[in-house]
Amino acid sequence: QGIGVDAPPAELKLRPMADALAGMPCVRVTVDELRRLRQGQRLARDLPPGEVALADETGALVGIGLAECGAVK
């Protein structure tokens, strides 16, 4: 059942974005690697093709990448 747009905050049960990506492979990236990804560069990673969650060094979600041909972009 959906929640109406006028629902009081007490009725909203928002979940962290990382929960939505729990079944997705996760790649931890350093600050420098994240900067490189944001500039369109690829990171060498041996992963099966598909979408991957990108997490910083603390494990916080920072984006979603695409693994293909031995790299993440």
Coordinates of C-alpha atoms in Angstrom, one line a residue:
Q1 CA 0.0 0.0 0.0
G2 CA 1.3 3.4 -0.9
I3 CA 1.7 6.4 1.3
G4 CA 0.0 9.6 0.3
V5 CA 2.0 12.8 -0.3
D6 CA 0.2 14.4 2.6
A7 CA 1.2 11.7 5.1
P8 CA 2.6 13.0 8.4
P9 CA 6.4 12.2 8.9
A10 CA 5.6 9.7 11.5
E11 CA 4.0 7.4 8.8
L12 CA 7.0 7.6 6.5
K13 CA 9.4 4.7 6.8
L14 CA 12.3 5.7 4.7
R15 CA 15.2 3.3 4.4
P16 CA 18.9 4.1 3.7
M17 CA 19.8 4.0 0.0
A18 CA 22.4 1.4 0.7
D19 CA 19.6 -1.0 1.7
A20 CA 18.2 -0.9 -1.8
L21 CA 21.5 -1.9 -3.2
A22 CA 22.2 -4.7 -0.7
G23 CA 22.1 -7.5 -3.3
M24 CA 24.5 -5.6 -5.6
P25 CA 28.3 -6.3 -5.5
C26 CA 30.1 -3.5 -3.7
V27 CA 33.4 -1.9 -4.7
R28 CA 35.3 0.2 -2.1
V29 CA 37.2 3.1 -3.7
T30 CA 39.7 5.5 -2.3
V31 CA 39.3 9.3 -2.5
D32 CA 41.7 9.4 -5.5
E33 CA 39.8 6.5 -7.2
L34 CA 36.5 8.3 -6.7
R35 CA 37.9 11.5 -8.2
R36 CA 39.1 9.5 -11.2
L37 CA 35.7 7.9 -11.7
R38 CA 34.0 11.3 -11.5
Q39 CA 36.4 12.4 -14.3
G40 CA 35.2 9.5 -16.5
Q41 CA 38.2 7.3 -16.0
R42 CA 38.0 3.5 -15.5
L43 CA 39.3 1.6 -12.5
A44 CA 40.8 -1.9 -13.1
R45 CA 38.7 -4.4 -11.2
D46 CA 38.1 -8.1 -12.0
L47 CA 34.3 -8.3 -11.5
P48 CA 31.5 -10.0 -13.4
P49 CA 29.7 -7.6 -15.8
G50 CA 26.9 -5.5 -14.4
E51 CA 26.1 -2.7 -12.0
V52 CA 28.1 -2.3 -8.7
A53 CA 27.6 -0.2 -5.7
L54 CA 30.5 2.2 -5.0
A55 CA 31.5 2.8 -1.4
D56 CA 34.1 5.1 0.0
E57 CA 36.7 4.0 2.5
T58 CA 34.2 4.2 5.4
G59 CA 31.7 2.0 3.6
A60 CA 29.3 4.9 2.8
L61 CA 27.5 4.7 -0.6
V62 CA 29.0 7.2 -3.1
G63 CA 27.5 6.0 -6.3
I64 CA 26.7 3.2 -8.7
G65 CA 29.2 2.0 -11.3
L66 CA 29.2 -0.4 -14.3
A67 CA 31.7 -3.3 -14.3
E68 CA 32.7 -4.5 -17.8
C69 CA 35.8 -5.8 -19.6
G70 CA 37.8 -5.9 -16.3
A71 CA 37.1 -2.3 -15.3
V72 CA 34.5 -0.2 -13.4
K73 CA 33.3 3.0 -14.8

